[in-house]
PDB file of C-alpha atoms in Angstrom:
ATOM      1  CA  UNK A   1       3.036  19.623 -15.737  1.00 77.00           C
ATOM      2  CA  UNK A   2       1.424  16.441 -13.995  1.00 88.00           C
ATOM      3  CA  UNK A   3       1.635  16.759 -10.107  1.00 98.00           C
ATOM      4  CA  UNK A   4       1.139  13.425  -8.085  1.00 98.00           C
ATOM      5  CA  UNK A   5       0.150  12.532  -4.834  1.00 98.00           C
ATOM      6  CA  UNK A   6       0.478  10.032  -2.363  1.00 98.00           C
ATOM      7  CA  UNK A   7      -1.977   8.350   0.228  1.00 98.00           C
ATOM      8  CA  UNK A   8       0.142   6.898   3.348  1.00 98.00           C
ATOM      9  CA  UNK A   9      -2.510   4.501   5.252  1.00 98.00           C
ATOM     10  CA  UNK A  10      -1.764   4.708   8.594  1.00 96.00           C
ATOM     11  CA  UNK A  11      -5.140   3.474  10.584  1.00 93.00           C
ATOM     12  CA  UNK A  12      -5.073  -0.057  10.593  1.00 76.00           C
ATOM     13  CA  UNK A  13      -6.233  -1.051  13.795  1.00 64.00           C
ATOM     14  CA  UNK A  14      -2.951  -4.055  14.212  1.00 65.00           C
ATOM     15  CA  UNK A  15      -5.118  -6.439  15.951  1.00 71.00           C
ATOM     16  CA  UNK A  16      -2.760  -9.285  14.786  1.00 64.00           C
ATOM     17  CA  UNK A  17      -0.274  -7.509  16.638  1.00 66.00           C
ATOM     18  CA  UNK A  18      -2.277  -9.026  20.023  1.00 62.00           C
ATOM     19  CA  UNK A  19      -1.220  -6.099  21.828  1.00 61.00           C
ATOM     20  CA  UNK A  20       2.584  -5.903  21.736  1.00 64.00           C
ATOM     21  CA  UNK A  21       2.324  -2.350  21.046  1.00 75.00           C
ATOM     22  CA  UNK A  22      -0.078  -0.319  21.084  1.00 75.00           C
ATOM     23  CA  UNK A  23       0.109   1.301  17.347  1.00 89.00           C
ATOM     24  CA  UNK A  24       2.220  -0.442  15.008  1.00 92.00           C
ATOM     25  CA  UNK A  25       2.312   2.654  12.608  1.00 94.00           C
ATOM     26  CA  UNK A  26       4.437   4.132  15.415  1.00 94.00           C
ATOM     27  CA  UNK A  27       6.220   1.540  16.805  1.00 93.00           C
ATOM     28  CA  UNK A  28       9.832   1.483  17.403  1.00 93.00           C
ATOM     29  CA  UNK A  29      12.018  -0.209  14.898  1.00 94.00           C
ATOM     30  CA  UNK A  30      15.513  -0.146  14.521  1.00 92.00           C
ATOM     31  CA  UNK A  31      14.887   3.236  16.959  1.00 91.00           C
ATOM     32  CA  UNK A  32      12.059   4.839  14.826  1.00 94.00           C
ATOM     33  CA  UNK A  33       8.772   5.060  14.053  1.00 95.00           C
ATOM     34  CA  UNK A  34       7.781   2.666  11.364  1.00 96.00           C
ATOM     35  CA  UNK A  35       5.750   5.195   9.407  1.00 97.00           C
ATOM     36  CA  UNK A  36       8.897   7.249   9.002  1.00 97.00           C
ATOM     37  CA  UNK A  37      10.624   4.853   7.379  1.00 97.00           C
ATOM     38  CA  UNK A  38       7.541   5.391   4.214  1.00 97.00           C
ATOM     39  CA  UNK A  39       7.806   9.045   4.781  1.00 97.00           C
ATOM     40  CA  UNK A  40      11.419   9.866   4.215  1.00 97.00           C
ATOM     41  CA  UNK A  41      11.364   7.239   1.009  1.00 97.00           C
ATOM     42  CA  UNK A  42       8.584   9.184  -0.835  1.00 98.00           C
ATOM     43  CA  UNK A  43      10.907  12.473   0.293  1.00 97.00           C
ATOM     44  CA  UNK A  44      13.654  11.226  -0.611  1.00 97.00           C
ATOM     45  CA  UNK A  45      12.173   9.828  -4.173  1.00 98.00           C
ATOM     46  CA  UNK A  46      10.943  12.973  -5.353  1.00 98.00           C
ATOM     47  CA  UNK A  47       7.793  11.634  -6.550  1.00 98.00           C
ATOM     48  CA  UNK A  48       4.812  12.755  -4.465  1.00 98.00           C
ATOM     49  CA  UNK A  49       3.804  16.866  -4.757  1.00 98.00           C
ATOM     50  CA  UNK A  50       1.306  16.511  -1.825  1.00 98.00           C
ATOM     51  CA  UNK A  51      -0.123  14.016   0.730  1.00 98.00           C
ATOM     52  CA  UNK A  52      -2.596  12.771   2.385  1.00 98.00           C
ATOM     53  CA  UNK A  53      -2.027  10.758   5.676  1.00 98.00           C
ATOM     54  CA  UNK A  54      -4.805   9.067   7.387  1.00 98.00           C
ATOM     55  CA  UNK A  55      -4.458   8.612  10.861  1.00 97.00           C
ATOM     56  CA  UNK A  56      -7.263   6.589  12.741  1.00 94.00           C
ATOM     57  CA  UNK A  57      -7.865   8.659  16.575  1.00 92.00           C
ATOM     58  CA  UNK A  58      -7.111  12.136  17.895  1.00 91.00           C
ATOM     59  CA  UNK A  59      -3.951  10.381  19.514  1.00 88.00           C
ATOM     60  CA  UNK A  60      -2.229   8.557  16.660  1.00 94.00           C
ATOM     61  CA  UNK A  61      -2.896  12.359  14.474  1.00 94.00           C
ATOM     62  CA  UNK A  62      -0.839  14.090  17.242  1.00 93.00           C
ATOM     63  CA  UNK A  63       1.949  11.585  16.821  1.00 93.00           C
ATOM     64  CA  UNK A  64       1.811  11.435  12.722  1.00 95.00           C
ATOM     65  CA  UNK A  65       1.493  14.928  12.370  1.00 95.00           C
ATOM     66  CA  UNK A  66       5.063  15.723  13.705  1.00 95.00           C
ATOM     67  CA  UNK A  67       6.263  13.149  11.228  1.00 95.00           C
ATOM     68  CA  UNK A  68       4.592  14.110   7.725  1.00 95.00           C
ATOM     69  CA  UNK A  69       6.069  14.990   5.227  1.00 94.00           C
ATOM     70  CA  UNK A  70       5.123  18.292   3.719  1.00 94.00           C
ATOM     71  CA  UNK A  71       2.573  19.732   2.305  1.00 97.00           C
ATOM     72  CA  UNK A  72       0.038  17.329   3.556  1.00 96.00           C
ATOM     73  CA  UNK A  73      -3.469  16.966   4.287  1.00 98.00           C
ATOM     74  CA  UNK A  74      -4.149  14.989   7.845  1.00 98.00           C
ATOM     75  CA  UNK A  75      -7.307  12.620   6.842  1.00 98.00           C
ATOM     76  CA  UNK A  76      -9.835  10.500   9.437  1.00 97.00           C
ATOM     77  CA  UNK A  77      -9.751   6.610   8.317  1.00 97.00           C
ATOM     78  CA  UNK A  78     -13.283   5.033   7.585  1.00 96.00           C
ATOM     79  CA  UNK A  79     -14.325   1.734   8.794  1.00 94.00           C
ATOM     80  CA  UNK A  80     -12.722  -0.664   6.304  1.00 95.00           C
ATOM     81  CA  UNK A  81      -9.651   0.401   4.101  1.00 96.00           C
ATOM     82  CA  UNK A  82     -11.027   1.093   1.457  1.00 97.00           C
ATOM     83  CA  UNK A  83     -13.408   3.582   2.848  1.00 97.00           C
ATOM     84  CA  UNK A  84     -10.039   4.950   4.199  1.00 97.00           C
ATOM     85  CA  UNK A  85      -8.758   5.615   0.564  1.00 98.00           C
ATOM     86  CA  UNK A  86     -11.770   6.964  -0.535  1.00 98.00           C
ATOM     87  CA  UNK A  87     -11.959   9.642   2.246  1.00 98.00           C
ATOM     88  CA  UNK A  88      -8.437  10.724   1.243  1.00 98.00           C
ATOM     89  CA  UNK A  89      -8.819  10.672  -2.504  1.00 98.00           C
ATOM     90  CA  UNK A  90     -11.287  13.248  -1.947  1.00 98.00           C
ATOM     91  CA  UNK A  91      -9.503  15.251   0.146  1.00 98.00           C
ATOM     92  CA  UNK A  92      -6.876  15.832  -2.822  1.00 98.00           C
ATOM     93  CA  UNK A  93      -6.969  18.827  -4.816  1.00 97.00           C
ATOM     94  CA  UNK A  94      -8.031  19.383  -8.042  1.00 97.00           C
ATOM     95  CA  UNK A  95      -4.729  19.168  -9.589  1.00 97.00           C
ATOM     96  CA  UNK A  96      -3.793  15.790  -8.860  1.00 98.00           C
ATOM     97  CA  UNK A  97      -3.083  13.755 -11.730  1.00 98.00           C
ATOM     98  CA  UNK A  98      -1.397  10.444 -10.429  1.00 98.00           C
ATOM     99  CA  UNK A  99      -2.008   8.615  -7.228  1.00 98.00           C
ATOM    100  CA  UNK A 100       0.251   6.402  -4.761  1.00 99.00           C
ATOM    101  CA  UNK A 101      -1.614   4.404  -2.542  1.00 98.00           C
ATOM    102  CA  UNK A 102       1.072   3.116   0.297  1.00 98.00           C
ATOM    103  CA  UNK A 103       0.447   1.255   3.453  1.00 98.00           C
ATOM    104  CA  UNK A 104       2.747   2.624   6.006  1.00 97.00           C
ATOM    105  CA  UNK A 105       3.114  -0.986   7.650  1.00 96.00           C
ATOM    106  CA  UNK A 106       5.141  -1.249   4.398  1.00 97.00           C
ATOM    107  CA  UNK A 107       8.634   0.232   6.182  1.00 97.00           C
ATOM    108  CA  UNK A 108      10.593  -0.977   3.383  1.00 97.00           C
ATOM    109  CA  UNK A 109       9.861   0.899   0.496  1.00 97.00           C
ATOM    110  CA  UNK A 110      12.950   2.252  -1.663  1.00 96.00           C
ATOM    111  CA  UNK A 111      12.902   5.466  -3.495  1.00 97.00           C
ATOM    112  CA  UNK A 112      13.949   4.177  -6.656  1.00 97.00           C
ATOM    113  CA  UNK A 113      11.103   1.634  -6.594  1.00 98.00           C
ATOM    114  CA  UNK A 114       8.725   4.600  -6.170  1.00 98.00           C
ATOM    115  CA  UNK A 115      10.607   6.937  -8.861  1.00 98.00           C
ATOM    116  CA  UNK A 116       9.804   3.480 -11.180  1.00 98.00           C
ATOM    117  CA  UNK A 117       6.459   3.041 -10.298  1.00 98.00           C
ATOM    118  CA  UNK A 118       6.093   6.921 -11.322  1.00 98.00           C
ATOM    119  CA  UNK A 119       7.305   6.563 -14.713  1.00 98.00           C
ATOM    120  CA  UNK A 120       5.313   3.194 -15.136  1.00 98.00           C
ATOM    121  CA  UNK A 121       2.432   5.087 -13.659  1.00 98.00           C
ATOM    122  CA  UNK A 122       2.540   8.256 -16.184  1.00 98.00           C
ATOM    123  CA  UNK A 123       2.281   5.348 -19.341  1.00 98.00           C
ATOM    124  CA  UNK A 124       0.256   2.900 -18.254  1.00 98.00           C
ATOM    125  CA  UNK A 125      -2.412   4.667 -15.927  1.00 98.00           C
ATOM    126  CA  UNK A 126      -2.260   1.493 -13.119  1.00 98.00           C
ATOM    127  CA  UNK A 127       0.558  -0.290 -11.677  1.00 98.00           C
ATOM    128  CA  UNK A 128       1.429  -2.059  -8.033  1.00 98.00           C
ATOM    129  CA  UNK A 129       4.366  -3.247  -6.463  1.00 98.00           C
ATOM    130  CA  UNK A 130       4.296  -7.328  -6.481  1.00 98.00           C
ATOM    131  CA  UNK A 131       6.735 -10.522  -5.794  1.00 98.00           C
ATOM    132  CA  UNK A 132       6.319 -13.368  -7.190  1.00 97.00           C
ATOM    133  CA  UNK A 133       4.974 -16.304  -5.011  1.00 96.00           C
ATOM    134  CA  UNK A 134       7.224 -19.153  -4.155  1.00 93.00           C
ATOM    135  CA  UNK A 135       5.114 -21.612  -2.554  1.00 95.00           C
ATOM    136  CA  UNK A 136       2.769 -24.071  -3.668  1.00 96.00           C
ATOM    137  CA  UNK A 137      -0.566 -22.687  -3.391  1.00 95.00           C
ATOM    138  CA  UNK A 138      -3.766 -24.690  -2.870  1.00 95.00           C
ATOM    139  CA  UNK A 139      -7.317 -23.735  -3.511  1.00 93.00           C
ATOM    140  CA  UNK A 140      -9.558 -25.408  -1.311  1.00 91.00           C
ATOM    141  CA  UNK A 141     -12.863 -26.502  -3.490  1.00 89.00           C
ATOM    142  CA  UNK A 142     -15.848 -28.809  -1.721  1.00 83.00           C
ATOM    143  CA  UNK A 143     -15.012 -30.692   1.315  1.00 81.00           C
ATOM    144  CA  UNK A 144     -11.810 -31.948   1.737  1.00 85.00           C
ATOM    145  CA  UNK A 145     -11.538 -31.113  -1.792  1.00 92.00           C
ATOM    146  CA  UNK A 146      -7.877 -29.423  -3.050  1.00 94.00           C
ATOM    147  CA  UNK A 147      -6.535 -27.550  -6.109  1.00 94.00           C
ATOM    148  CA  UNK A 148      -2.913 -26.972  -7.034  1.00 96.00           C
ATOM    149  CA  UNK A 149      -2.933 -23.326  -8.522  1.00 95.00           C
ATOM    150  CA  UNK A 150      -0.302 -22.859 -11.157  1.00 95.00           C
ATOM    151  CA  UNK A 151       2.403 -20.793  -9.101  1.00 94.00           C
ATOM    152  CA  UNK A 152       4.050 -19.041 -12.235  1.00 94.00           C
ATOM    153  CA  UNK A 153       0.883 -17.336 -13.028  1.00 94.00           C
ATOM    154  CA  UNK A 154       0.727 -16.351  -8.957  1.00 97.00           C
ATOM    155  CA  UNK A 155       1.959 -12.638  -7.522  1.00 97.00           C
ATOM    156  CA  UNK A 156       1.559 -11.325  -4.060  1.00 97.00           C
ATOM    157  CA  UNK A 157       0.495  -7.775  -4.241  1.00 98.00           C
ATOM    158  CA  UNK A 158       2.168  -4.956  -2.660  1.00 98.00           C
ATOM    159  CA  UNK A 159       1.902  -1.299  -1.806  1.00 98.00           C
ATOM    160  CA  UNK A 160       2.576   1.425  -3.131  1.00 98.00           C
ATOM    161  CA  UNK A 161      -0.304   0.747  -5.965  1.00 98.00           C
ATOM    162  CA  UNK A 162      -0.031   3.367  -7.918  1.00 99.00           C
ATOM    163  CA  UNK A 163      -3.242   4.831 -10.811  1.00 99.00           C
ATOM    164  CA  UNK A 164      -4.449   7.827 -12.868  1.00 98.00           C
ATOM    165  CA  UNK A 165      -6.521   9.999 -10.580  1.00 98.00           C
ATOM    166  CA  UNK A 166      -9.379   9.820 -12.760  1.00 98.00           C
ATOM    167  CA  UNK A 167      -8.937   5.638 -12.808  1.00 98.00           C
ATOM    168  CA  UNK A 168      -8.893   5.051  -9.417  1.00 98.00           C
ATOM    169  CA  UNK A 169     -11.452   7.516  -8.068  1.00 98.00           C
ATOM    170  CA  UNK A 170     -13.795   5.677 -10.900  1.00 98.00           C
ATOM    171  CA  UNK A 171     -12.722   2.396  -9.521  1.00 98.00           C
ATOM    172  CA  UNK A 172     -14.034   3.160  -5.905  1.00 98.00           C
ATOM    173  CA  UNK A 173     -16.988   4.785  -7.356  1.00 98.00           C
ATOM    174  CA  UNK A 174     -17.952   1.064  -9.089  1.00 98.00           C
ATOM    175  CA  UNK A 175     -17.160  -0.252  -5.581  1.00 98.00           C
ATOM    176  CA  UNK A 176     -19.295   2.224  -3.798  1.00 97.00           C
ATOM    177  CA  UNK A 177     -22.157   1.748  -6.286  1.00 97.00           C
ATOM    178  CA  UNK A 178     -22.077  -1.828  -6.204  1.00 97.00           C
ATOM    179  CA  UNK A 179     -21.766  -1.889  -2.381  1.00 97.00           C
ATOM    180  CA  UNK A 180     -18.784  -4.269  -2.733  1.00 97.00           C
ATOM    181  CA  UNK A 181     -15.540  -5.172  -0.516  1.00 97.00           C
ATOM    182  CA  UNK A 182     -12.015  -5.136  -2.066  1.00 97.00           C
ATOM    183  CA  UNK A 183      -8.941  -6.070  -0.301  1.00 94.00           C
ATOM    184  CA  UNK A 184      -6.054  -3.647  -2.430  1.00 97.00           C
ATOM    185  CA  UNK A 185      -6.879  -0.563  -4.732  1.00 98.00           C
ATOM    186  CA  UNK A 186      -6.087  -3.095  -7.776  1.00 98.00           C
ATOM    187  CA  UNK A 187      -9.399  -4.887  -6.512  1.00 98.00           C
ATOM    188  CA  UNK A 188     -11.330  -1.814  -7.494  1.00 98.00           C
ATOM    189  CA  UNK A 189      -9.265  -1.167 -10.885  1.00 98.00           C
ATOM    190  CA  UNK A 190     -10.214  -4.599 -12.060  1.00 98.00           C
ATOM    191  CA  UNK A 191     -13.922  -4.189 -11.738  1.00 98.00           C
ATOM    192  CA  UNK A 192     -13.272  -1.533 -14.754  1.00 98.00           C
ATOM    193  CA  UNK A 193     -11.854  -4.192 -16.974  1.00 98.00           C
ATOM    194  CA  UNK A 194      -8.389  -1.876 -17.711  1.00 98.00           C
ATOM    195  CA  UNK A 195      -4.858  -3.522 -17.305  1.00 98.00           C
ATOM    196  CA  UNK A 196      -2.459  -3.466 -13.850  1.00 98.00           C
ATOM    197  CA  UNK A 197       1.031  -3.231 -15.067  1.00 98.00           C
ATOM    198  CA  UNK A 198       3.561  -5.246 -12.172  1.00 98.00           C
ATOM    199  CA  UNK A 199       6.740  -3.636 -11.250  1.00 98.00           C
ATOM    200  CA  UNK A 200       8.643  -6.954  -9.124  1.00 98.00           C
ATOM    201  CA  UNK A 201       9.949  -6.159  -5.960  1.00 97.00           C
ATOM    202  CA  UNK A 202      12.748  -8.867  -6.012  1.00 95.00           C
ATOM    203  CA  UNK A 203      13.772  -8.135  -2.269  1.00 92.00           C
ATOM    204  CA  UNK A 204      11.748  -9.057   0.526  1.00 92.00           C
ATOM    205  CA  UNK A 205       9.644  -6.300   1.873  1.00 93.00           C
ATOM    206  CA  UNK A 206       7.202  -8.067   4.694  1.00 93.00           C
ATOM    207  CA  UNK A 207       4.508  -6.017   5.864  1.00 94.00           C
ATOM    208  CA  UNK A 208       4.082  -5.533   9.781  1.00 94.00           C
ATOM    209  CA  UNK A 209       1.548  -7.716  10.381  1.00 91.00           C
ATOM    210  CA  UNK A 210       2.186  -9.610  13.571  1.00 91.00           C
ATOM    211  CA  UNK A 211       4.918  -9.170  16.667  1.00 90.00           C
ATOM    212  CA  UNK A 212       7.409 -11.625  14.901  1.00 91.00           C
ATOM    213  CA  UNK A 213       7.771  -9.666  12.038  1.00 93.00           C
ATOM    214  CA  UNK A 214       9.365  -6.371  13.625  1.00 93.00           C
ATOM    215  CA  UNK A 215      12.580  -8.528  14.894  1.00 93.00           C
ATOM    216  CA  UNK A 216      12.948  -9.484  11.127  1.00 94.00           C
ATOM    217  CA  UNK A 217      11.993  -6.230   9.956  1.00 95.00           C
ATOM    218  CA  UNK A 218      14.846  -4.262  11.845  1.00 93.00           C
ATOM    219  CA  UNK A 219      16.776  -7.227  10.203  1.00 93.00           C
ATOM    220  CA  UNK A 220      16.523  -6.324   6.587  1.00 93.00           C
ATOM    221  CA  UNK A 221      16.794  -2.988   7.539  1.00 88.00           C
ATOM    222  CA  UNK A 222      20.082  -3.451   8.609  1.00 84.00           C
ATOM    223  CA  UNK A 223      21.109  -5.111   5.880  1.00 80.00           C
ATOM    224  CA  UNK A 224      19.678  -2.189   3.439  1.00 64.00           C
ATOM    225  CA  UNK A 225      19.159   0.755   5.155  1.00 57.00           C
ATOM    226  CA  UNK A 226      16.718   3.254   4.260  1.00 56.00           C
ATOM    227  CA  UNK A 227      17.208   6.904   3.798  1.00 49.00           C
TER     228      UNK A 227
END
């Protein structure tokens, strides 16, 4: 039988947050942490057989550790994300056939998004969590230059991202090789050439990104509370 895993990224440094808290992993939001909000969804989903949670100082590992789910593997971040994922993929074991790859600044996640994303996942080898982009989006060319991008063809990309073990531990290996940066785990899948399947996430899920969004996080969360 298959056994999956999940990666929750935890050791962003928030420097958008301009000091409003001091780590936004662990900030207060409707009267917890944010990362427990992604921990008891991947509980309570049934999904994940193990983790790995990376934590960024000695400090923020204290705090994380009493809120892990179990079993888990407590993993040091890297310098960029992606050297973050990489230090956790290889702290998996052996076993590990499927990977999540969640950013815990995500607080919104529902467990029967991640119980879809599984069974995507297990058929299609690569999938992410995505909306579809409502705005008008313009590509800025020479100069004062402008180009309208078609917006049906447009999707913001999510977490969890979600890939075969063996596909997305090649993936970062391209990276690596090629001594490339990639913003998501998708980045790194597409250097391979294979397919992404899209689940849509028709609800808005903002990511904590700056001090505005917590009020309108613990918003949404009152309107859809998660487990």
């Amino acid at each position: 039988m298959s056994r999956s895993a999940a990666i929750l990224l935890a050791a962003g440094s928030g420097r958008r947050m301009r000091g409003s808290v001091s780590d936004k992993v662990l900030a207060p939001l409707a009267q917890r942490p944010v990362f427990t909000y992604s921990a008891a969804a991947f509980a309570a989903s049934g999904v994940a057989d193990y983790y790995a949670v990376v934590y960024r100082d000695r400090q923020q590992l204290t705090a994380l550790a009493a809120h892990a789910p179990t079993p888990s593997v407590l993993v040091k971040g890297g310098r960029t994300r992606q050297d973050s994922v990489m230090n956790a993929l290889a702290a998996l074991p052996s076993d590990i056939e499927f990977v999540f790859i969640h950013d815990c600044a995500r607080p919104l996640i529902q467990p029967d998004q991640l119980r879809a994303l599984h069974k995507i996942v297990r058929r299609e080898s690569a999938v992410i969590l995505a909306h579809r982009v409502a705005d008008t989006v313009k590509e800025r060319r020479d100069g004062d230059r402008f180009r309208t991008l078609k917006r049906d063809a447009l999707w913001a990309a999510e977490t969890p991202q979600v890939f075969s073990r063996e596909l997305i531990v090649r993936a970062y290996q391209r990276v690596a090789d090629r001594e490339l940066l990639v913003t998501d785990d998708a980045a790194a899948v597409e250097l391979l050439k294979h397919p992404i399947a899209i689940l849509e996430n028709t609800q808005p899920a903002p990511k904590l990104t700056t001090p505005a969004d917590l009020a309108w996080l613990e918003y949404l969360l009152t309107r859809s509370p998660i487990a």
